[in-house]
Amino acid sequence: MKIIIVGAGIGGLAAAISLHEAGLHDVTVYERSTAIRGLGVGINLLPHALRELTELGIADSIAELGVEPRTLAYYNRFGQPIWHEPRGLDAGYRWPQLSVHRGRLQLALRDLAEARLAEPIRLDHRLVAVASNDDGTETATFATADGTVEATADVIIGADGIHSALRALRYPAEGAPPWGGLTLWRGVTRIPAFLDGRTMIMAGDADQKFVAYPLAPADADGRMLVNFIAERRVGGTGDADWNRAIDPAPIAELFRDWNFDWLDVPTAIATADEILEYPMVDRDALPQWTFGRTTLLGDAAHAMYPNGSNGGSQAILDARTLAFHLATAPGIDAGLAAYEQARRPAMTALLAGTRATGPERVMQLARERAPQGFSDIDEVIPHAERAQIAADYKTAAGFLPEILNDRPSLTPPSGIAR
Ligand SMILES: Cc1cc2nc3c(=O)[nH]c(=O)nc-3n(C[C@H](O)[C@H](O)[C@H](O)COP(=O)(O)OP(=O)(O)OC[C@H]3O[C@@H](n4cnc5c(N)ncnc54)[C@H](O)[C@@H]3O)c2cc1C
């Protein structure tokens, strides 16, 4: 089976590795950039993604790039604690959670994919068209610096991100990703370690929020590399460019009162090397991913708000699920159908839950019920209500510990004919 993957991001590279490990070796990855530069700031991989990386045999080489957060903690905009919960192994999962720099993750996946692929990743190949052939194959057309290039395969996987060309070919009237009205400022800074040095924090509410988590253990001087996302409802264009750098000073000013006794937010923002501005955009759920023998994967299929830290993890789950079904189904069409059946309804539900602020709903409730802060959170949001919100999101995202730990593996049984 000859397979084309469009896009060498997290999902496309995970798909290349997953297909190879499933015994499907005739895979070529096409990427529109002229080099894979490892861009971005921090990203979280949740236990359901770490399970897949573990079963692919690559978790150790990825884990050494980041930090395993032990706790996720929510605060109001005065730094008062609302909810905290254990994460990863401490939460009873058989696999950890990992906070990692997206660029380092992408470069590591590239190296792992290239070590397996028969052909190098084709850079400077931008997908512009696809066409079905009478024999059931699909032909992709790529724009390159030297003109257009065609390639034919049995399956084409569109892993080309939130601005997916394959998705636009299937849904030409869709337009730009819808903007929720919030702007995100993402950065990496080196600041004194906060709390236990292994906690991911979120402070604020749906109008203004600050998220931070360590990307490396604290140095001997007690400082650590921290990823942050500051967000606020402001005017803007909603134009989604991952790499737009801006001056940190005015953003730090927006958070000038957020100097908690356990974290100095304005200083964290002001001392960032670089701040990248990005609108809070996602994509609407789709009624269909697979057309002929082309399908969508990762952000191309279901780009979602980052508030559940789930974009990269779900792309990896897509990759493993698709590889499993292509390797085990009685034919290509059945494999693609089984992949879509396994993933699309689940992602439709997760997109809706993430738009409804996902697990961060506790922060919004605290704001609505106690806008000036509180002395006892139990009087504002009873413990049972907070626990239910956390559990509901994990159920929608498929990572309740007992379900994830017991779910059958997506590694195809050995010895099946392909
Ligand atoms: C530059 C960049 C920086 C990012 N930074 C962060 C971050 O800091 N934090 C975070 O949580 N998420 C970040 N993301 C998004 C995150 O990687 C995804 O949400 C998630 O990992 C799902 O991955 P994906 O492979 O579906 O999409 P992506 O990782 O976005 O990968 C898509 C790939 O497809 C390529 N591509 C696009 N169009 C075409 C085309 N027409 N032909 C061929 N190739 C094409 C892109 O160049 C890219 O390499 C970033 C994405 C990008 C592209």
CSV table of C-alpha atoms and ligand atoms in Angstrom, one decimal:
chain,number,residue,atom,x,y,z
A,1,MET,CA,0.0,0.0,0.0
A,2,LYS,CA,1.5,3.3,-1.1
A,3,ILE,CA,0.7,6.2,1.3
A,4,ILE,CA,1.3,10.0,1.0
A,5,ILE,CA,1.3,12.1,4.1
A,6,VAL,CA,0.9,15.8,3.6
A,7,GLY,CA,2.5,17.8,6.4
A,8,ALA,CA,5.5,17.1,8.6
A,9,GLY,CA,4.0,18.5,11.8
A,10,ILE,CA,3.4,16.5,15.0
A,11,GLY,CA,0.5,14.5,13.4
A,12,GLY,CA,2.1,13.8,10.1
A,13,LEU,CA,5.4,12.6,11.6
A,14,ALA,CA,3.5,10.5,14.2
A,15,ALA,CA,1.5,9.0,11.3
A,16,ALA,CA,4.7,8.1,9.4
A,17,ILE,CA,6.2,6.4,12.4
A,18,SER,CA,2.9,4.6,13.3
A,19,LEU,CA,2.4,3.3,9.7
A,20,HIS,CA,5.9,2.0,9.6
A,21,GLU,CA,5.6,0.2,12.9
A,22,ALA,CA,2.3,-1.3,11.7
A,23,GLY,CA,4.1,-2.8,8.8
A,24,LEU,CA,3.2,-0.2,6.1
A,25,HIS,CA,6.5,0.9,4.8
A,26,ASP,CA,5.8,2.6,1.5
A,27,VAL,CA,5.2,6.0,3.0
A,28,THR,CA,6.3,9.4,1.7
A,29,VAL,CA,5.9,12.7,3.7
A,30,TYR,CA,5.5,16.0,1.8
A,31,GLU,CA,6.0,19.3,3.7
A,32,ARG,CA,5.5,22.7,2.3
A,33,SER,CA,8.3,24.4,4.4
A,34,THR,CA,11.8,24.5,2.9
A,35,ALA,CA,13.2,23.3,6.2
A,36,ILE,CA,11.8,21.8,9.4
A,37,ARG,CA,12.9,24.5,11.9
A,38,GLY,CA,11.2,23.2,15.0
A,39,LEU,CA,9.0,26.3,15.7
A,40,GLY,CA,6.6,27.0,18.5
A,41,VAL,CA,6.8,27.1,22.2
A,42,GLY,CA,5.4,24.6,24.8
A,43,ILE,CA,3.0,21.8,24.2
A,44,ASN,CA,1.6,19.2,26.5
A,45,LEU,CA,1.3,15.5,25.7
A,46,LEU,CA,-1.3,13.8,27.9
A,47,PRO,CA,-1.1,10.2,29.1
A,48,HIS,CA,-3.2,8.9,26.1
A,49,ALA,CA,-0.4,10.2,23.8
A,50,LEU,CA,2.4,8.9,26.0
A,51,ARG,CA,0.8,5.5,25.8
A,52,GLU,CA,1.0,5.6,22.0
A,53,LEU,CA,4.6,6.8,22.0
A,54,THR,CA,5.5,4.1,24.5
A,55,GLU,CA,3.9,1.4,22.4
A,56,LEU,CA,5.7,2.8,19.3
A,57,GLY,CA,9.0,2.4,21.4
A,58,ILE,CA,9.9,6.1,21.2
A,59,ALA,CA,8.6,7.5,24.5
A,60,ASP,CA,12.0,7.5,26.2
A,61,SER,CA,13.7,9.6,23.5
A,62,ILE,CA,10.7,12.1,23.7
A,63,ALA,CA,10.5,12.1,27.5
A,64,GLU,CA,14.1,13.3,27.9
A,65,LEU,CA,13.1,16.5,26.0
A,66,GLY,CA,10.7,17.7,28.6
A,67,VAL,CA,9.2,17.6,32.2
A,68,GLU,CA,6.5,15.4,33.6
A,69,PRO,CA,4.0,17.7,35.4
A,70,ARG,CA,2.8,16.2,38.7
A,71,THR,CA,-0.1,18.5,39.4
A,72,LEU,CA,-2.6,20.7,37.4
A,73,ALA,CA,-3.9,23.6,39.5
A,74,TYR,CA,-6.5,26.3,38.8
A,75,TYR,CA,-6.6,29.7,40.5
A,76,ASN,CA,-8.7,32.8,40.2
A,77,ARG,CA,-7.2,36.1,39.0
A,78,PHE,CA,-6.1,36.9,42.6
A,79,GLY,CA,-4.0,33.8,42.8
A,80,GLN,CA,-6.5,31.9,45.1
A,81,PRO,CA,-6.7,28.2,44.6
A,82,ILE,CA,-9.9,26.7,43.0
A,83,TRP,CA,-9.0,23.2,42.1
A,84,HIS,CA,-6.0,20.9,41.8
A,85,GLU,CA,-5.5,17.4,40.7
A,86,PRO,CA,-2.7,15.0,40.2
A,87,ARG,CA,-1.5,14.3,36.6
A,88,GLY,CA,0.3,11.5,34.8
A,89,LEU,CA,1.6,8.6,36.9
A,90,ASP,CA,0.5,10.4,40.2
A,91,ALA,CA,-3.1,10.3,38.9
A,92,GLY,CA,-3.1,6.6,38.4
A,93,TYR,CA,-2.3,6.4,34.7
A,94,ARG,CA,0.2,3.8,33.5
A,95,TRP,CA,1.8,6.6,31.4
A,96,PRO,CA,3.0,10.1,32.4
A,97,GLN,CA,2.1,13.5,31.0
A,98,LEU,CA,4.9,15.4,29.4
A,99,SER,CA,5.4,19.2,28.9
A,100,VAL,CA,7.8,19.8,26.0
A,101,HIS,CA,8.9,22.5,23.6
A,102,ARG,CA,6.9,21.9,20.4
A,103,GLY,CA,9.9,22.6,18.2
A,104,ARG,CA,12.1,20.1,20.0
A,105,LEU,CA,9.3,17.5,19.8
A,106,GLN,CA,8.9,18.1,16.0
A,107,LEU,CA,12.6,17.8,15.4
A,108,ALA,CA,12.8,14.6,17.4
A,109,LEU,CA,9.8,13.1,15.6
A,110,ARG,CA,11.4,14.1,12.3
A,111,ASP,CA,14.6,12.2,13.2
A,112,LEU,CA,12.7,9.2,14.3
A,113,ALA,CA,10.6,9.2,11.1
A,114,GLU,CA,13.6,9.7,8.8
A,115,ALA,CA,15.4,6.8,10.5
A,116,ARG,CA,12.5,4.6,9.4
A,117,LEU,CA,11.3,6.0,6.1
A,118,ALA,CA,12.8,4.6,2.9
A,119,GLU,CA,12.7,8.1,1.4
A,120,PRO,CA,13.6,11.5,2.9
A,121,ILE,CA,10.8,14.0,3.7
A,122,ARG,CA,10.1,16.0,0.6
A,123,LEU,CA,10.5,19.6,1.7
A,124,ASP,CA,9.2,22.6,-0.3
A,125,HIS,CA,6.2,20.6,-1.5
A,126,ARG,CA,2.9,22.5,-0.9
A,127,LEU,CA,-0.2,20.5,-1.7
A,128,VAL,CA,-2.5,22.4,-4.1
A,129,ALA,CA,-4.8,19.7,-5.6
A,130,VAL,CA,-5.9,16.1,-5.4
A,131,ALA,CA,-7.7,14.0,-8.0
A,132,SER,CA,-9.1,10.4,-7.9
A,133,ASN,CA,-8.1,8.0,-10.6
A,134,ASP,CA,-10.2,5.2,-12.1
A,135,ASP,CA,-8.1,2.5,-10.5
A,136,GLY,CA,-8.9,3.8,-7.0
A,137,THR,CA,-5.6,5.6,-6.5
A,138,GLU,CA,-5.3,9.3,-5.7
A,139,THR,CA,-2.9,11.8,-7.3
A,140,ALA,CA,-1.7,14.8,-5.4
A,141,THR,CA,-0.3,17.9,-7.0
A,142,PHE,CA,2.4,19.9,-5.1
A,143,ALA,CA,3.7,23.4,-5.8
A,144,THR,CA,7.5,23.6,-5.5
A,145,ALA,CA,10.2,26.2,-6.2
A,146,ASP,CA,10.8,24.3,-9.5
A,147,GLY,CA,7.1,24.1,-10.6
A,148,THR,CA,4.4,21.6,-9.9
A,149,VAL,CA,5.0,17.9,-9.1
A,150,GLU,CA,2.5,15.1,-9.1
A,151,ALA,CA,2.6,12.0,-6.9
A,152,THR,CA,0.1,9.0,-6.9
A,153,ALA,CA,-0.7,6.7,-4.0
A,154,ASP,CA,-3.3,4.4,-2.7
A,155,VAL,CA,-4.0,6.7,0.3
A,156,ILE,CA,-3.4,10.4,0.9
A,157,ILE,CA,-3.4,11.7,4.5
A,158,GLY,CA,-4.0,15.4,5.0
A,159,ALA,CA,-2.0,16.2,8.1
A,160,ASP,CA,-1.5,19.8,7.0
A,161,GLY,CA,-2.6,21.7,10.1
A,162,ILE,CA,-5.3,24.2,10.9
A,163,HIS,CA,-5.0,25.8,7.4
A,164,SER,CA,-5.2,22.4,5.7
A,165,ALA,CA,-5.2,22.6,1.9
A,166,LEU,CA,-6.8,19.1,1.7
A,167,ARG,CA,-9.6,20.2,4.0
A,168,ALA,CA,-10.1,23.4,1.9
A,169,LEU,CA,-10.3,21.3,-1.3
A,170,ARG,CA,-13.1,19.2,0.3
A,171,TYR,CA,-14.9,22.2,2.0
A,172,PRO,CA,-14.1,25.1,-0.3
A,173,ALA,CA,-16.7,27.4,1.2
A,174,GLU,CA,-15.4,27.0,4.8
A,175,GLY,CA,-13.1,30.0,5.0
A,176,ALA,CA,-10.8,31.0,7.8
A,177,PRO,CA,-10.9,29.3,11.2
A,178,PRO,CA,-13.5,30.9,13.4
A,179,TRP,CA,-12.2,33.2,16.2
A,180,GLY,CA,-13.5,33.1,19.7
A,181,GLY,CA,-12.5,36.8,20.4
A,182,LEU,CA,-9.5,36.0,22.7
A,183,THR,CA,-5.9,36.6,21.8
A,184,LEU,CA,-3.1,34.4,23.1
A,185,TRP,CA,0.4,35.5,23.8
A,186,ARG,CA,2.8,32.6,24.0
A,187,GLY,CA,6.3,32.7,25.3
A,188,VAL,CA,9.1,30.9,27.1
A,189,THR,CA,10.9,32.6,30.1
A,190,ARG,CA,13.4,31.7,32.8
A,191,ILE,CA,12.0,32.5,36.2
A,192,PRO,CA,12.3,31.3,39.9
A,193,ALA,CA,10.7,27.9,40.3
A,194,PHE,CA,7.2,28.2,41.5
A,195,LEU,CA,5.2,25.8,43.8
A,196,ASP,CA,6.8,22.4,43.6
A,197,GLY,CA,8.5,23.0,40.3
A,198,ARG,CA,6.3,20.3,38.6
A,199,THR,CA,2.9,22.0,38.6
A,200,MET,CA,1.0,23.3,35.6
A,201,ILE,CA,-1.0,26.4,36.7
A,202,MET,CA,-3.9,28.2,35.2
A,203,ALA,CA,-5.1,31.5,36.7
A,204,GLY,CA,-8.0,33.8,35.8
A,205,ASP,CA,-11.2,33.1,33.9
A,206,ALA,CA,-12.7,33.2,30.4
A,207,ASP,CA,-11.9,36.9,29.9
A,208,GLN,CA,-8.3,36.9,31.0
A,209,LYS,CA,-6.1,34.1,31.9
A,210,PHE,CA,-2.5,33.0,32.5
A,211,VAL,CA,-1.2,29.5,32.0
A,212,ALA,CA,2.3,28.4,32.9
A,213,TYR,CA,4.2,25.1,33.2
A,214,PRO,CA,7.9,24.1,33.4
A,215,LEU,CA,9.7,22.9,30.4
A,216,ALA,CA,12.8,21.8,32.2
A,217,PRO,CA,13.8,21.0,35.8
A,218,ALA,CA,15.0,23.9,38.0
A,219,ASP,CA,18.7,24.9,37.7
A,220,ALA,CA,21.1,25.0,40.7
A,221,ASP,CA,20.1,28.7,41.1
A,222,GLY,CA,16.5,27.7,41.5
A,223,ARG,CA,15.3,29.1,38.2
A,224,MET,CA,13.5,27.2,35.6
A,225,LEU,CA,12.5,27.4,31.9
A,226,VAL,CA,8.7,28.0,31.9
A,227,ASN,CA,6.3,28.1,29.0
A,228,PHE,CA,3.4,30.5,29.4
A,229,ILE,CA,0.2,31.5,27.6
A,230,ALA,CA,-1.3,34.8,28.5
A,231,GLU,CA,-4.8,35.5,27.1
A,232,ARG,CA,-7.3,38.2,27.1
A,233,ARG,CA,-10.4,39.3,25.2
A,234,VAL,CA,-9.1,42.2,23.0
A,235,GLY,CA,-9.8,43.6,19.5
A,236,GLY,CA,-7.9,42.0,16.7
A,237,THR,CA,-8.2,40.3,13.4
A,238,GLY,CA,-8.3,36.6,14.2
A,239,ASP,CA,-5.6,36.0,11.6
A,240,ALA,CA,-4.0,32.7,12.7
A,241,ASP,CA,-0.2,32.9,12.1
A,242,TRP,CA,1.7,30.7,14.5
A,243,ASN,CA,4.9,32.8,14.2
A,244,ARG,CA,3.9,36.5,14.8
A,245,ALA,CA,6.3,38.0,17.3
A,246,ILE,CA,5.4,41.1,19.3
A,247,ASP,CA,6.7,43.3,22.1
A,248,PRO,CA,6.2,41.8,25.6
A,249,ALA,CA,5.9,45.1,27.4
A,250,PRO,CA,2.3,46.0,26.7
A,251,ILE,CA,1.2,42.4,27.4
A,252,ALA,CA,3.0,42.5,30.8
A,253,GLU,CA,1.1,45.7,31.5
A,254,LEU,CA,-2.3,44.0,30.9
A,255,PHE,CA,-1.3,41.7,33.8
A,256,ARG,CA,0.3,44.3,36.1
A,257,ASP,CA,-1.9,43.4,39.2
A,258,TRP,CA,-1.3,39.6,38.8
A,259,ASN,CA,1.7,39.5,41.2
A,260,PHE,CA,0.8,36.5,43.4
A,261,ASP,CA,2.8,35.5,46.4
A,262,TRP,CA,3.8,32.3,44.6
A,263,LEU,CA,4.2,33.7,41.0
A,264,ASP,CA,5.1,37.1,39.6
A,265,VAL,CA,3.1,37.0,36.3
A,266,PRO,CA,4.0,40.5,34.9
A,267,THR,CA,7.7,39.8,35.4
A,268,ALA,CA,7.4,36.3,33.7
A,269,ILE,CA,5.8,38.0,30.7
A,270,ALA,CA,8.2,40.9,30.5
A,271,THR,CA,11.3,38.7,30.7
A,272,ALA,CA,10.3,36.4,27.8
A,273,ASP,CA,12.8,36.2,25.0
A,274,GLU,CA,10.0,36.5,22.5
A,275,ILE,CA,6.2,36.7,22.6
A,276,LEU,CA,4.2,35.1,19.8
A,277,GLU,CA,0.6,36.4,19.3
A,278,TYR,CA,-2.0,34.0,18.2
A,279,PRO,CA,-5.8,34.3,18.1
A,280,MET,CA,-8.0,31.7,19.9
A,281,VAL,CA,-9.2,29.9,16.8
A,282,ASP,CA,-10.4,26.4,16.2
A,283,ARG,CA,-12.4,24.6,13.5
A,284,ASP,CA,-16.0,23.5,13.3
A,285,ALA,CA,-16.6,19.7,13.5
A,286,LEU,CA,-16.9,18.1,10.0
A,287,PRO,CA,-19.5,15.7,8.8
A,288,GLN,CA,-17.0,13.7,6.8
A,289,TRP,CA,-13.2,13.4,6.8
A,290,THR,CA,-12.7,10.7,4.1
A,291,PHE,CA,-13.4,11.3,0.5
A,292,GLY,CA,-12.3,8.5,-1.9
A,293,ARG,CA,-9.0,7.4,-0.5
A,294,THR,CA,-8.0,10.7,1.1
A,295,THR,CA,-8.6,11.5,4.7
A,296,LEU,CA,-7.7,14.1,7.3
A,297,LEU,CA,-5.7,13.8,10.5
A,298,GLY,CA,-4.8,16.1,13.4
A,299,ASP,CA,-5.5,19.8,13.2
A,300,ALA,CA,-6.6,19.4,9.6
A,301,ALA,CA,-9.5,17.3,10.9
A,302,HIS,CA,-10.3,18.9,14.2
A,303,ALA,CA,-8.2,21.9,15.3
A,304,MET,CA,-9.3,22.8,18.8
A,305,TYR,CA,-8.7,25.5,21.4
A,306,PRO,CA,-5.6,24.8,23.5
A,307,ASN,CA,-7.5,25.0,26.8
A,308,GLY,CA,-7.6,21.2,27.2
A,309,SER,CA,-3.9,20.8,26.1
A,310,ASN,CA,-5.2,18.2,23.7
A,311,GLY,CA,-4.2,19.2,20.1
A,312,GLY,CA,-0.9,17.4,19.8
A,313,SER,CA,-2.2,14.4,21.8
A,314,GLN,CA,-5.3,13.9,19.7
A,315,ALA,CA,-3.1,14.1,16.5
A,316,ILE,CA,-1.0,11.3,17.8
A,317,LEU,CA,-4.1,9.2,18.6
A,318,ASP,CA,-5.4,9.8,15.1
A,319,ALA,CA,-2.1,8.6,13.7
A,320,ARG,CA,-2.0,5.4,15.7
A,321,THR,CA,-5.7,4.7,15.0
A,322,LEU,CA,-5.3,5.2,11.3
A,323,ALA,CA,-2.3,3.0,11.1
A,324,PHE,CA,-4.0,0.3,13.1
A,325,HIS,CA,-7.1,0.2,10.8
A,326,LEU,CA,-5.1,0.4,7.5
A,327,ALA,CA,-3.0,-2.5,8.7
A,328,THR,CA,-5.8,-4.7,10.0
A,329,ALA,CA,-9.0,-4.0,8.0
A,330,PRO,CA,-9.9,-6.2,5.0
A,331,GLY,CA,-9.2,-3.4,2.5
A,332,ILE,CA,-8.2,0.2,2.2
A,333,ASP,CA,-11.8,1.6,2.1
A,334,ALA,CA,-12.7,-0.5,5.2
A,335,GLY,CA,-9.6,0.8,7.0
A,336,LEU,CA,-10.4,4.4,6.2
A,337,ALA,CA,-14.0,4.0,7.3
A,338,ALA,CA,-13.0,2.3,10.5
A,339,TYR,CA,-10.5,5.1,11.3
A,340,GLU,CA,-13.2,7.8,10.7
A,341,GLN,CA,-15.7,5.8,12.8
A,342,ALA,CA,-13.3,5.5,15.6
A,343,ARG,CA,-12.2,9.1,15.7
A,344,ARG,CA,-14.6,11.6,14.1
A,345,PRO,CA,-17.6,11.3,16.5
A,346,ALA,CA,-15.2,11.4,19.5
A,347,MET,CA,-13.5,14.5,18.1
A,348,THR,CA,-16.9,16.2,17.4
A,349,ALA,CA,-17.7,15.8,21.1
A,350,LEU,CA,-14.3,16.9,22.2
A,351,LEU,CA,-14.5,20.1,20.0
A,352,ALA,CA,-17.8,21.0,21.6
A,353,GLY,CA,-16.5,20.4,25.1
A,354,THR,CA,-13.3,22.4,24.5
A,355,ARG,CA,-15.3,25.3,23.1
A,356,ALA,CA,-17.4,25.2,26.3
A,357,THR,CA,-14.0,26.0,28.1
A,358,GLY,CA,-13.4,22.3,28.9
A,359,PRO,CA,-11.9,21.6,32.3
A,360,GLU,CA,-11.4,25.3,32.9
A,361,ARG,CA,-15.1,25.8,33.6
A,362,VAL,CA,-14.3,25.8,37.3
A,363,MET,CA,-12.4,29.1,36.8
A,364,GLN,CA,-15.3,30.7,35.0
A,365,LEU,CA,-17.7,29.5,37.7
A,366,ALA,CA,-15.5,31.0,40.4
A,367,ARG,CA,-15.5,34.3,38.5
A,368,GLU,CA,-19.3,34.4,38.1
A,369,ARG,CA,-20.0,33.4,41.7
A,370,ALA,CA,-17.2,35.2,43.5
A,371,PRO,CA,-15.9,38.0,41.3
A,372,GLN,CA,-13.9,39.7,44.1
A,373,GLY,CA,-12.4,36.4,45.4
A,374,PHE,CA,-13.4,34.1,48.2
A,375,SER,CA,-12.3,32.9,51.6
A,376,ASP,CA,-13.6,29.3,51.2
A,377,ILE,CA,-13.8,27.8,47.7
A,378,ASP,CA,-16.2,25.1,49.0
A,379,GLU,CA,-18.8,27.7,49.6
A,380,VAL,CA,-18.5,29.0,46.0
A,381,ILE,CA,-18.2,25.7,44.1
A,382,PRO,CA,-18.7,22.5,46.2
A,383,HIS,CA,-16.0,19.9,45.8
A,384,ALA,CA,-18.4,17.4,44.1
A,385,GLU,CA,-19.2,20.0,41.4
A,386,ARG,CA,-15.5,20.7,40.7
A,387,ALA,CA,-14.7,17.0,40.6
A,388,GLN,CA,-17.5,16.4,38.1
A,389,ILE,CA,-16.3,19.1,35.7
A,390,ALA,CA,-12.8,17.6,35.7
A,391,ALA,CA,-14.1,14.0,35.2
A,392,ASP,CA,-16.5,15.1,32.4
A,393,TYR,CA,-13.7,16.5,30.3
A,394,LYS,CA,-11.5,13.4,30.8
A,395,THR,CA,-14.4,11.2,29.7
A,396,ALA,CA,-14.9,13.3,26.5
A,397,ALA,CA,-11.2,13.3,25.7
A,398,GLY,CA,-10.8,9.6,26.4
A,399,PHE,CA,-8.4,9.8,29.2
A,400,LEU,CA,-10.1,8.7,32.4
A,401,PRO,CA,-7.4,6.6,34.0
A,402,GLU,CA,-9.4,3.4,34.3
A,403,ILE,CA,-10.6,3.6,30.6
A,404,LEU,CA,-7.2,4.5,29.2
A,405,ASN,CA,-5.3,1.9,31.3
A,406,ASP,CA,-7.6,-0.9,30.2
A,407,ARG,CA,-8.3,0.0,26.5
A,408,PRO,CA,-6.9,-2.5,24.0
A,409,SER,CA,-3.6,-1.5,22.3
A,410,LEU,CA,-3.5,0.1,18.9
A,411,THR,CA,-0.5,-1.9,17.9
A,412,PRO,CA,-1.6,-4.4,15.2
A,413,PRO,CA,-1.1,-8.0,16.1
A,414,SER,CA,2.1,-9.3,14.4
A,415,GLY,CA,1.8,-11.7,11.5
A,416,ILE,CA,-1.2,-10.1,9.7
A,417,ALA,CA,-1.0,-9.9,5.9
A,418,ARG,CA,-0.9,-6.4,4.4
B,1,LIG,C1,4.8,26.7,13.3
B,1,LIG,C2,3.9,26.1,14.3
B,1,LIG,C3,4.0,26.4,15.6
B,1,LIG,C4,3.1,25.9,16.6
B,1,LIG,N1,3.3,26.2,17.9
B,1,LIG,C5,2.5,25.6,18.8
B,1,LIG,C6,2.7,25.8,20.2
B,1,LIG,O1,3.6,26.6,20.6
B,1,LIG,N2,1.9,25.2,21.1
B,1,LIG,C7,0.9,24.4,20.7
B,1,LIG,O2,0.2,23.8,21.6
B,1,LIG,N3,0.7,24.1,19.4
B,1,LIG,C8,1.5,24.7,18.5
B,1,LIG,N4,1.3,24.4,17.1
B,1,LIG,C9,0.1,23.5,16.8
B,1,LIG,C10,0.4,22.1,17.1
B,1,LIG,O3,1.5,21.6,16.5
B,1,LIG,C11,-0.9,21.3,16.6
B,1,LIG,O4,-2.0,21.9,17.2
B,1,LIG,C12,-0.9,19.9,17.0
B,1,LIG,O5,0.4,19.4,17.3
B,1,LIG,C13,-1.5,19.0,15.8
B,1,LIG,O6,-0.4,18.8,14.9
B,1,LIG,P1,-0.7,18.7,13.3
B,1,LIG,O7,0.4,17.9,12.8
B,1,LIG,O8,-2.1,18.3,13.0
B,1,LIG,O9,-0.5,20.2,12.8
B,1,LIG,P2,0.8,21.1,12.7
B,1,LIG,O10,1.8,20.7,13.8
B,1,LIG,O11,0.4,22.5,12.6
B,1,LIG,O12,1.5,20.6,11.3
B,1,LIG,C14,1.0,20.8,10.1
B,1,LIG,C15,2.2,20.7,9.1
B,1,LIG,O13,1.6,20.8,7.7
B,1,LIG,C16,2.4,21.7,6.9
B,1,LIG,N5,1.6,22.1,5.8
B,1,LIG,C17,0.6,23.1,5.9
B,1,LIG,N6,0.0,23.2,4.7
B,1,LIG,C18,0.6,22.4,3.9
B,1,LIG,C19,0.4,22.1,2.5
B,1,LIG,N7,-0.5,22.7,1.7
B,1,LIG,N8,1.3,21.2,1.9
B,1,LIG,C20,2.2,20.5,2.7
B,1,LIG,N9,2.4,20.8,4.0
B,1,LIG,C21,1.6,21.7,4.6
B,1,LIG,C22,2.8,22.7,7.9
B,1,LIG,O14,4.0,23.5,7.5
B,1,LIG,C23,3.1,21.9,9.2
B,1,LIG,O15,4.4,21.4,9.2
B,1,LIG,C24,2.1,25.0,16.1
B,1,LIG,C25,2.0,24.6,14.8
B,1,LIG,C26,2.8,25.2,13.8
B,1,LIG,C27,2.7,24.8,12.4
